[in-house]
Structures are given as structure tokens and as C-alpha cells.
Tab-separated table of N, CA and C in Angstrom:
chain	number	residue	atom	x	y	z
A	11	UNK	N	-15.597	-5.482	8.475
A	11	UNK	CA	-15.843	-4.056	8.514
A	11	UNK	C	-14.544	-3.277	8.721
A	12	UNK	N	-13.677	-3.977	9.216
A	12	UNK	CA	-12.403	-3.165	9.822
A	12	UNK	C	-11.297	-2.896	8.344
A	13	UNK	N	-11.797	-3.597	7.360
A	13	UNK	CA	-10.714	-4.116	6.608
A	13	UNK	C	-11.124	-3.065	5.398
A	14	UNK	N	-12.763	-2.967	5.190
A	14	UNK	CA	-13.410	-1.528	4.881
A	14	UNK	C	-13.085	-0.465	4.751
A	15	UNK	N	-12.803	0.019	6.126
A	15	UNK	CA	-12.645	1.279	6.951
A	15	UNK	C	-11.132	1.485	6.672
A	16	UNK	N	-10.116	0.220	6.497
A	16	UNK	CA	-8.837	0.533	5.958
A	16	UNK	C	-9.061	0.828	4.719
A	17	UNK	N	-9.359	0.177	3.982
A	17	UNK	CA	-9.201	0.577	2.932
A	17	UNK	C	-10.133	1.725	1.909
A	18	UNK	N	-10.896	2.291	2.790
A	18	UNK	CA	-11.400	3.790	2.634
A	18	UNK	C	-10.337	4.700	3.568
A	19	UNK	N	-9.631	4.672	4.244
A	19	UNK	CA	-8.611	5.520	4.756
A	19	UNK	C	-7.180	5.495	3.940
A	20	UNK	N	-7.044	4.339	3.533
A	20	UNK	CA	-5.817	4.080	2.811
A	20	UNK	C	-6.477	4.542	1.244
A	21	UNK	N	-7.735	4.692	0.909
A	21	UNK	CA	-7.802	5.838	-0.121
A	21	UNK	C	-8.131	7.076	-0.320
A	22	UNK	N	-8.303	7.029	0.907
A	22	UNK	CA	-8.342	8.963	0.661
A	22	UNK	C	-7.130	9.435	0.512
A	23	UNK	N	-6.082	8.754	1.702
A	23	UNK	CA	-4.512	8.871	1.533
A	23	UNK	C	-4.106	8.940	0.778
A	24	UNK	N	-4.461	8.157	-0.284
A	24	UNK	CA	-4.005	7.258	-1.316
A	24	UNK	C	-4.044	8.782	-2.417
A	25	UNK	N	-5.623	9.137	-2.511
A	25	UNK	CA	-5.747	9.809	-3.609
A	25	UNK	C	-5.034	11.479	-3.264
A	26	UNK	N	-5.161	12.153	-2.011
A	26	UNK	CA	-4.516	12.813	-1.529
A	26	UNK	C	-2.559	12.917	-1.873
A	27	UNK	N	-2.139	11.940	-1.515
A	27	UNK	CA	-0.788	11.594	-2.011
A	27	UNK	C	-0.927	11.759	-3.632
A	28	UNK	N	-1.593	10.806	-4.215
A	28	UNK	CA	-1.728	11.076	-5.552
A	28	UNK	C	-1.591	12.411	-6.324
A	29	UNK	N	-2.347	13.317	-6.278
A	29	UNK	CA	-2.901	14.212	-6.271
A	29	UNK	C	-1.931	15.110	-6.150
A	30	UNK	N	-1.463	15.021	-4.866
A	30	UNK	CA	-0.182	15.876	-4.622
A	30	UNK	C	1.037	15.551	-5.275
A	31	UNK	N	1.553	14.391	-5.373
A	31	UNK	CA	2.584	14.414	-6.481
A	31	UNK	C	2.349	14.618	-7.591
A	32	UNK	N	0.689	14.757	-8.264
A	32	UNK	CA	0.706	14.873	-9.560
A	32	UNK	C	1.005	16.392	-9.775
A	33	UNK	N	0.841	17.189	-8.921
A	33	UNK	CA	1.027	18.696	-8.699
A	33	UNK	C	2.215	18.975	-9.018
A	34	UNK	N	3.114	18.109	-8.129
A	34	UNK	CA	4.416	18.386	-7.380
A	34	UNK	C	5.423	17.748	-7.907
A	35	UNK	N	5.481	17.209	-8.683
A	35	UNK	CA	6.373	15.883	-9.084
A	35	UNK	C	6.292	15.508	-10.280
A	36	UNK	N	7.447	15.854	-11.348
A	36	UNK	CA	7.275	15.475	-12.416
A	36	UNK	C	7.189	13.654	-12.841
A	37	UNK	N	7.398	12.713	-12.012
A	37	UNK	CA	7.449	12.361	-11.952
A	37	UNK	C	5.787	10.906	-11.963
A	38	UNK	N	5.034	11.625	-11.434
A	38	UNK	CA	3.716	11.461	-11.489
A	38	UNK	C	2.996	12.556	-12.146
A	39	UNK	N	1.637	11.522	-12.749
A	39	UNK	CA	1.060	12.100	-13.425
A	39	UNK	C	-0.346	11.938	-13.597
A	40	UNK	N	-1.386	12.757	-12.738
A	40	UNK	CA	-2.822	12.464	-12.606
A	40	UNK	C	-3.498	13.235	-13.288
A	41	UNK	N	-4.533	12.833	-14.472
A	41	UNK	CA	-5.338	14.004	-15.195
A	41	UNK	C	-6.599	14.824	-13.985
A	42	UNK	N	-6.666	13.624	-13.224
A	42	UNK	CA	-7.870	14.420	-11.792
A	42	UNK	C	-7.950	13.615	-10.884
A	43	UNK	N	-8.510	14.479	-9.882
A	43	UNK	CA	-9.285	13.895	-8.827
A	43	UNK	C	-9.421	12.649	-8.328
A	44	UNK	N	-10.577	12.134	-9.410
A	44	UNK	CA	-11.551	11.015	-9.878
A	44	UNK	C	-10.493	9.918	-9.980
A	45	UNK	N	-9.731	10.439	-11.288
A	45	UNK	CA	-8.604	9.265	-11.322
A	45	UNK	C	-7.856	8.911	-10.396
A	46	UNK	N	-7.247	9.685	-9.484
A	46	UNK	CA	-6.387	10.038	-8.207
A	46	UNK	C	-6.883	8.915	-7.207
A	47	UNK	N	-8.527	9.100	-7.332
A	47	UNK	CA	-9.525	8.116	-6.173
A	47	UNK	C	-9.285	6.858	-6.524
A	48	UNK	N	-9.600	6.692	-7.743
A	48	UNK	CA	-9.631	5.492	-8.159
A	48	UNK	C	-8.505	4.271	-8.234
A	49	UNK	N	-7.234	4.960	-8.741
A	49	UNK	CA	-6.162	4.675	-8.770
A	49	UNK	C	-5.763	4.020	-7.134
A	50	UNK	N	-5.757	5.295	-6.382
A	50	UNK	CA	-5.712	5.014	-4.791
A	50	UNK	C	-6.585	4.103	-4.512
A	51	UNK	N	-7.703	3.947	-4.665
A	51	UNK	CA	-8.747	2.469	-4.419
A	51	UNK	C	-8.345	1.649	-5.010
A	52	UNK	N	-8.077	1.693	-6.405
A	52	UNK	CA	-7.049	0.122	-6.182
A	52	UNK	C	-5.858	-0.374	-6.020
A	53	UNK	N	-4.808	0.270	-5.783
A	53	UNK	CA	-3.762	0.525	-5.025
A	53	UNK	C	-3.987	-0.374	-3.564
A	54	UNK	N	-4.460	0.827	-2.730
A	54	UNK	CA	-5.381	-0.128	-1.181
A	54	UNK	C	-5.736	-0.708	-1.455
A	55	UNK	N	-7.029	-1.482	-2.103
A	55	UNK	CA	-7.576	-3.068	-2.226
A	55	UNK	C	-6.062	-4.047	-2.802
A	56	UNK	N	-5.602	-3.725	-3.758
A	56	UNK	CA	-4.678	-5.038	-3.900
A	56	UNK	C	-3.050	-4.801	-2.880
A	57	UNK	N	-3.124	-3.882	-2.007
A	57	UNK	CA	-1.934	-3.691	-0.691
A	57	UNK	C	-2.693	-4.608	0.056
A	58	UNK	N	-3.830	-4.190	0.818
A	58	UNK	CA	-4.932	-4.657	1.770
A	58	UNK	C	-4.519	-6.530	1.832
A	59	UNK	N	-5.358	-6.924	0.859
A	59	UNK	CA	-5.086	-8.179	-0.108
A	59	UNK	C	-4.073	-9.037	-0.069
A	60	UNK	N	-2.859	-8.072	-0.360
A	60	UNK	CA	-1.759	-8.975	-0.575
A	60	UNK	C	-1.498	-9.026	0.549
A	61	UNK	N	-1.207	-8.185	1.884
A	61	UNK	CA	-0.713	-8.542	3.321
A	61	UNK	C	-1.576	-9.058	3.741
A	62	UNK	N	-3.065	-9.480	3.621
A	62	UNK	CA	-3.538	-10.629	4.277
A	62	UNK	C	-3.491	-11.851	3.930
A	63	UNK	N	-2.897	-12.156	2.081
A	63	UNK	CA	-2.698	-13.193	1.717
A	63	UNK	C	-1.693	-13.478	2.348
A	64	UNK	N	-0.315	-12.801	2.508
A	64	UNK	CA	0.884	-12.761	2.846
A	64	UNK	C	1.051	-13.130	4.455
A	65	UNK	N	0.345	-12.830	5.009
A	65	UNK	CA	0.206	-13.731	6.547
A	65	UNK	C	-0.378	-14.923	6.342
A	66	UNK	N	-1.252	-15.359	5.716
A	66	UNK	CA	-1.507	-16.854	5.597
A	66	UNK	C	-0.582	-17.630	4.907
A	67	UNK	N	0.487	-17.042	3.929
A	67	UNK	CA	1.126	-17.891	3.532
A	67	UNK	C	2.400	-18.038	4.637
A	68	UNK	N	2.629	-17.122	5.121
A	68	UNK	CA	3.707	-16.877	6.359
A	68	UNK	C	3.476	-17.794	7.133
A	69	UNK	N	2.473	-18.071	7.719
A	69	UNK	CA	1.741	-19.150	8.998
A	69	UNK	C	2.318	-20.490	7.920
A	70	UNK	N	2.318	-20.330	6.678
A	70	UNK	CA	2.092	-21.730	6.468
A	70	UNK	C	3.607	-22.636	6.218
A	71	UNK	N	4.358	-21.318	5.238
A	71	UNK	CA	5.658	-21.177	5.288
A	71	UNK	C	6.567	-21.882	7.052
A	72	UNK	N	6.008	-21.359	7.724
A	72	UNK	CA	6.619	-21.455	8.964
A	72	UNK	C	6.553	-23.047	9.585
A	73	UNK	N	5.757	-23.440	9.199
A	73	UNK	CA	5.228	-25.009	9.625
A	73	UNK	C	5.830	-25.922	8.703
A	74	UNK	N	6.603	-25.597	7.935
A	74	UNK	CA	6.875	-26.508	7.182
A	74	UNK	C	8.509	-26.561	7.588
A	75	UNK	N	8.874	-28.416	7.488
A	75	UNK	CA	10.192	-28.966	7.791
A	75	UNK	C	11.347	-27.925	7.532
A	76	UNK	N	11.679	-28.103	6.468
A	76	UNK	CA	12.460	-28.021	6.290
A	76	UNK	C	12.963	-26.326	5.343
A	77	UNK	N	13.932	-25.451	5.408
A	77	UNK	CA	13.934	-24.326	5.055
A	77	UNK	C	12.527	-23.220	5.158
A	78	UNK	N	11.940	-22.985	6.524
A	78	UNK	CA	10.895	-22.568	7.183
A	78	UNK	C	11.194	-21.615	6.518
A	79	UNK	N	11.771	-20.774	7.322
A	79	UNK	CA	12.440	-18.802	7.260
A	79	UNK	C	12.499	-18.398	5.492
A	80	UNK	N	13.357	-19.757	5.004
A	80	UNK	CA	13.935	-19.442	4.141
A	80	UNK	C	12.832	-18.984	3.269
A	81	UNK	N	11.647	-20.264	2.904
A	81	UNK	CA	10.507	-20.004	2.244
A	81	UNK	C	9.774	-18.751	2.968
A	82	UNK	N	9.656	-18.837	4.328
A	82	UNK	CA	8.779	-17.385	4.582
A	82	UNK	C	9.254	-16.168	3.871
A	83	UNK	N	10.704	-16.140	3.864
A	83	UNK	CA	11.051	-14.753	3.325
A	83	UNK	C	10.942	-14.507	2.016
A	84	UNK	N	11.203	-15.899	1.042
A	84	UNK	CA	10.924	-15.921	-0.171
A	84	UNK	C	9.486	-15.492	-0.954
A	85	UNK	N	8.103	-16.272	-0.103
A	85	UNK	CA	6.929	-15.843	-0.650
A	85	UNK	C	6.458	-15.014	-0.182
A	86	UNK	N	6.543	-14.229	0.997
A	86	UNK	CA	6.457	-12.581	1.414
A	86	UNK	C	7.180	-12.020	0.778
A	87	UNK	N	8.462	-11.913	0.111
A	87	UNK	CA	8.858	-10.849	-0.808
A	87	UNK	C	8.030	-10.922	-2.273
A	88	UNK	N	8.015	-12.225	-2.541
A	88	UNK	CA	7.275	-12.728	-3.731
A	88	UNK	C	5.726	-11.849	-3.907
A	89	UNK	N	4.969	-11.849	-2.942
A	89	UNK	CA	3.778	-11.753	-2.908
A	89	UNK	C	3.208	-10.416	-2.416
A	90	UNK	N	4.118	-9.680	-1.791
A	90	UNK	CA	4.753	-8.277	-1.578
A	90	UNK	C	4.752	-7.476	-2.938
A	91	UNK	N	6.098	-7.458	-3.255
A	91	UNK	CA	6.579	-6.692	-4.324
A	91	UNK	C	5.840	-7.222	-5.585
A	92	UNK	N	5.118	-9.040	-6.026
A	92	UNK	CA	4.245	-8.509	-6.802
A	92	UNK	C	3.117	-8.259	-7.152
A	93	UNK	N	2.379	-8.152	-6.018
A	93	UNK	CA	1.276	-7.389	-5.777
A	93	UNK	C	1.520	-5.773	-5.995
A	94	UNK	N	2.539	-5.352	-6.026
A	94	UNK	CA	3.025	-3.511	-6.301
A	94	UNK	C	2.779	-3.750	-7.654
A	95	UNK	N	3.376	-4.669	-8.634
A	95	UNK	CA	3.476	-4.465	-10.077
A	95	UNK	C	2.320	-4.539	-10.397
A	96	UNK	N	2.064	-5.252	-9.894
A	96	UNK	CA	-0.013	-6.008	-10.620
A	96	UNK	C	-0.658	-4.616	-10.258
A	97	UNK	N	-0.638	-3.700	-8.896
A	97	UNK	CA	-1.452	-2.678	-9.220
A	97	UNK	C	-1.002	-1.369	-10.150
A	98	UNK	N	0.412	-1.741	-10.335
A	98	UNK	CA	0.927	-0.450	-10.884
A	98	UNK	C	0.082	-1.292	-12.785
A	99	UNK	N	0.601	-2.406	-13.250
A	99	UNK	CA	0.362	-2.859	-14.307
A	99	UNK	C	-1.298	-2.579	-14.120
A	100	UNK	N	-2.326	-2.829	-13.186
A	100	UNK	CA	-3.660	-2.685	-13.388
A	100	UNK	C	-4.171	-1.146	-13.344
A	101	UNK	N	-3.551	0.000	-13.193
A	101	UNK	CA	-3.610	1.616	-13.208
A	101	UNK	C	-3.539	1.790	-14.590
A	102	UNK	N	-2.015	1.082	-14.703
A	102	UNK	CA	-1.243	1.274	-16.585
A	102	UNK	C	-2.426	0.967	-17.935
A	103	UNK	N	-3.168	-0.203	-17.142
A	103	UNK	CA	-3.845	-0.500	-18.366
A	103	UNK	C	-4.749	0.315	-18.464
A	104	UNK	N	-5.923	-0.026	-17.099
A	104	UNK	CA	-6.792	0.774	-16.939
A	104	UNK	C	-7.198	2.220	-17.652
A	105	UNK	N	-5.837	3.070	-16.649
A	105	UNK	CA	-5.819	4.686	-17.241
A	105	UNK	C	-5.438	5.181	-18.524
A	106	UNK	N	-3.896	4.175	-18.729
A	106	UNK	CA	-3.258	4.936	-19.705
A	106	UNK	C	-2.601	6.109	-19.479
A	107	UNK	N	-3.359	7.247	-20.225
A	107	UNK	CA	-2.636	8.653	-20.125
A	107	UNK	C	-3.230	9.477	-18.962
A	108	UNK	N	-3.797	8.703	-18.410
A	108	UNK	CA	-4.697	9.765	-17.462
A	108	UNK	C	-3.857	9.584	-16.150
A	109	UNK	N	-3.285	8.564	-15.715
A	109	UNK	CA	-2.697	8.557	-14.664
A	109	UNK	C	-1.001	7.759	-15.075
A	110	UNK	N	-0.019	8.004	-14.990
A	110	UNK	CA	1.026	7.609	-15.472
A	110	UNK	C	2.148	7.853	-14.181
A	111	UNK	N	3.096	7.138	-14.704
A	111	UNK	CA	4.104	6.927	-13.923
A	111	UNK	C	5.759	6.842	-14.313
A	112	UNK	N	6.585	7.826	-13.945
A	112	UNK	CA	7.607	8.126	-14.688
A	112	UNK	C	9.131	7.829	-14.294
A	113	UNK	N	10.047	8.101	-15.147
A	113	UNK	CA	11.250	7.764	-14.262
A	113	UNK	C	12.157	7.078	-14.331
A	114	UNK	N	13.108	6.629	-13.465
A	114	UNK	CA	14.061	5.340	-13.254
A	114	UNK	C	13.026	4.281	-13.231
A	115	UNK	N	13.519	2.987	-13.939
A	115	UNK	CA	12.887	1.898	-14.273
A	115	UNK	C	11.211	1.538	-14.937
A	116	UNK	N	11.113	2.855	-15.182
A	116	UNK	CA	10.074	2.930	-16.065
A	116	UNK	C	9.186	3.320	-15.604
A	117	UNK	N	9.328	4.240	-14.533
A	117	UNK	CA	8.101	4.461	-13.416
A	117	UNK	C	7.791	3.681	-12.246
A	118	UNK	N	8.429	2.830	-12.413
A	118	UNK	CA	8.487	1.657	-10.966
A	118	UNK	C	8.817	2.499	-9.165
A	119	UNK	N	9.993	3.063	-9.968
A	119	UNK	CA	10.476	3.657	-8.744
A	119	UNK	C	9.451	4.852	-8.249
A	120	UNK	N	8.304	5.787	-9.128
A	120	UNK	CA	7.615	6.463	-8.692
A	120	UNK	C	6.844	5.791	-8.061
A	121	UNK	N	6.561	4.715	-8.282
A	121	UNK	CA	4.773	4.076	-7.792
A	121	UNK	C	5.216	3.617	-6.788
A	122	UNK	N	6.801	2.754	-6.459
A	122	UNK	CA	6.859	2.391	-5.042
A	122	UNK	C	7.393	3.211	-3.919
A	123	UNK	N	7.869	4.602	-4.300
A	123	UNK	CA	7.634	5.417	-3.953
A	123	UNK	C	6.125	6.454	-2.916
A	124	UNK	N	5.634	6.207	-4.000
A	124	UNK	CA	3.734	6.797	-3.870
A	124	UNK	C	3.614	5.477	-2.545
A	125	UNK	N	3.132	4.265	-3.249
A	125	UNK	CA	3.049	3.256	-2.248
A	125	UNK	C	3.417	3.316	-1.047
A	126	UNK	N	4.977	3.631	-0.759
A	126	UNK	CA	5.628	3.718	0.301
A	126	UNK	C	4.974	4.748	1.323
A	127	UNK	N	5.295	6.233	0.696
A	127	UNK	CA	4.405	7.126	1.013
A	127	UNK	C	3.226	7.195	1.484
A	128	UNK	N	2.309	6.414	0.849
A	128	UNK	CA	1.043	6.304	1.605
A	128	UNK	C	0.672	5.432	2.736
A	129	UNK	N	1.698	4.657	2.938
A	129	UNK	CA	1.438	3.655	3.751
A	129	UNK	C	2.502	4.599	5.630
A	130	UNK	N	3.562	4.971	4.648
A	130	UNK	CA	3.764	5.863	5.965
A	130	UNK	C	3.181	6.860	6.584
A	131	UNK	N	2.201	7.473	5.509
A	131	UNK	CA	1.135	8.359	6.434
A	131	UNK	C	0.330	7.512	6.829
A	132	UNK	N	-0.322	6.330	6.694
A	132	UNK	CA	-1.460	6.090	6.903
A	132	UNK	C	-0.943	5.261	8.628
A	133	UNK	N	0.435	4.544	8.430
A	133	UNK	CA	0.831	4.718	9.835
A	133	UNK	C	1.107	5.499	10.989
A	134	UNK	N	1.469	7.174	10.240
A	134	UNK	CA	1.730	7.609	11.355
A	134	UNK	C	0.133	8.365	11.752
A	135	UNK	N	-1.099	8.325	10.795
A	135	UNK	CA	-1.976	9.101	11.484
A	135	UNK	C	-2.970	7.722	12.254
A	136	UNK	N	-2.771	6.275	11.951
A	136	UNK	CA	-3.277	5.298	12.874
A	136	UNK	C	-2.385	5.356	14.087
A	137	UNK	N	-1.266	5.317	13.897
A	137	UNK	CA	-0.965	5.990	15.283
A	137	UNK	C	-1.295	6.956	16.420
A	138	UNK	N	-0.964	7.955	15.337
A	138	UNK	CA	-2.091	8.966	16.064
A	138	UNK	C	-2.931	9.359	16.748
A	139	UNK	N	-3.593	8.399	15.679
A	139	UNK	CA	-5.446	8.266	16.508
A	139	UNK	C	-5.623	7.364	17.214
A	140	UNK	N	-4.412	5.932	17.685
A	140	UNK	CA	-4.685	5.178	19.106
A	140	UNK	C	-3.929	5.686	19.953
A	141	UNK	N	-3.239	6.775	20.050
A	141	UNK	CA	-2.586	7.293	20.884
A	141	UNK	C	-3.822	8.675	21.534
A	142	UNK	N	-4.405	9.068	20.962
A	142	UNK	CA	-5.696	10.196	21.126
A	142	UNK	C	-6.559	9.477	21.973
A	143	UNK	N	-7.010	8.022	21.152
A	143	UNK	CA	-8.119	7.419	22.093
A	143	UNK	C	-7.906	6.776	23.202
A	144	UNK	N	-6.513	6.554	23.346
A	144	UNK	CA	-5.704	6.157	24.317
A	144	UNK	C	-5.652	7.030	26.227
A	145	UNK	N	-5.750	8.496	25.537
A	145	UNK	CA	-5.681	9.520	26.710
A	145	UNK	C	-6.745	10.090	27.366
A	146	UNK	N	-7.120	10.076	28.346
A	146	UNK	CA	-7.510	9.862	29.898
A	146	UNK	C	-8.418	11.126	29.716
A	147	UNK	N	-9.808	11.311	29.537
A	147	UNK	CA	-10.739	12.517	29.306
A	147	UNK	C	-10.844	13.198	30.871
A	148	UNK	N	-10.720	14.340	30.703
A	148	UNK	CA	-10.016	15.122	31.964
A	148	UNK	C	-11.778	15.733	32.389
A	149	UNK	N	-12.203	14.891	33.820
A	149	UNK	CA	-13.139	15.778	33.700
A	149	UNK	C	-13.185	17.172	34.122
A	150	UNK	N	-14.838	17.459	33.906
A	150	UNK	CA	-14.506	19.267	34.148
A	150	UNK	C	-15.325	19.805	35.587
């Protein structure tokens, strides 16, 4: 349920961010809303995804003899960065012209951009909100 609830927060974000750079930013490019949602929903499901694959391979990476670190850092970047392409490549096909992505390296740099972006709001308002539920209800 928890993993849910992320990833309905990491798309509203998602489509919100969207949305707004498609406004704001020549750089992105959303025909609507709808697409904005959607895009952002799968965006979050294959982020979600890949950092939970990406800790199991980490645990596993780590147990092993010989060049531990070395492999941890290798298949967390691996499984990281291409999990970004696979959702940017699964938008590309998907949308087409309806949602696009522009730029240095072919649009790469917008989407990990967006990505980036959404993941730093979505940290600083989970922050937020355990820091809120955190404080001491004053009675009256």
C-alpha cells in the first residue's frame, strides 16, 4: 500500500511538473493534462521499480567476494540511469507528438531534468509532511 500511495504522489508531481514545463519550457512538450498524468504515471512506476530492484541487487552486489563496491556501483548506475531511458523511450513511443522531449542529446537532458525535478519536490514535501506529523499538538 505504501508503494501505491508513492507512486500516486510521485504522479501528481509528476504531472504537475510536467505540465508546467510544458507551459514554461521550450524544451518540453505536453499536448494536455491527460498526457501530463499519464506520462508522470509511468515515469513513477518504472523510478518506483527500478530503486526497489536496485536495492536488491545492491544487497546482493555487496555479498559477493570479490570487487563488492565495485559491482554495487556498477549495477546501481546500470539499473538507475537505464530505467530513465526505458521510461523516456516508453513516453516516445507511446505519445509521439503529444508529449515530446527536446534539446541537448536529443531530449535526454530535458527528461532527466523533469525526473530530477520531480523527485526533488517529492522529497522536499515528504519531508515536510514528517516533519508536520512529527510536532507536538498544543493543547487548548
Amino acid at each position: 500500500m505504501k508503494m501505491v500511495k508513492e507512486v500516486a504522489a510521485c504522479s501528481v508531481i509528476g504531472t504537475v511538473v510536467m505540465v508546467g514545463y510544458g507551459v514554461a519550457w521550450s524544451w518540453v512538450s505536453v499536448a494536455s493534462i491527460g498526457m501530463g498524468a499519464v506520462s508522470a504515471l509511468i515515469m513513477a512506476v518504472i523510478v518506483k521499480l527500478s530503486v526497489a530492484f536496485e536495492k536488491i541487487t545492491s544487497a546482493f552486489c555487496l555479498q559477493q567476494q570479490s570487487w563488492a563496491k565495485a559491482k554495487r556501483v556498477l549495477t546501481s548506475w546500470l539499473i538507475l540511469v537505464g530505467s530513465k531511458v526505458a521510461a523516456m523511450g516508453a513516453i516516445v513511443i507511446l505519445f509521439g507528438d503529444q508529449v515530446q522531449f527536446s534539446g541537448p542529446v536529443s531530449g535526454v537532458l530535458a527528461f532527466y531534468l523533469t525526473i530530477v525535478s520531480i523527485l526533488i519536490i517529492e522529497s522536499l514535501i515528504s519531508k515536510t509532511a514528517k516533519r508536520y506529523r512529527q510536532q507536538p499538538v498544543a493543547a487548548e
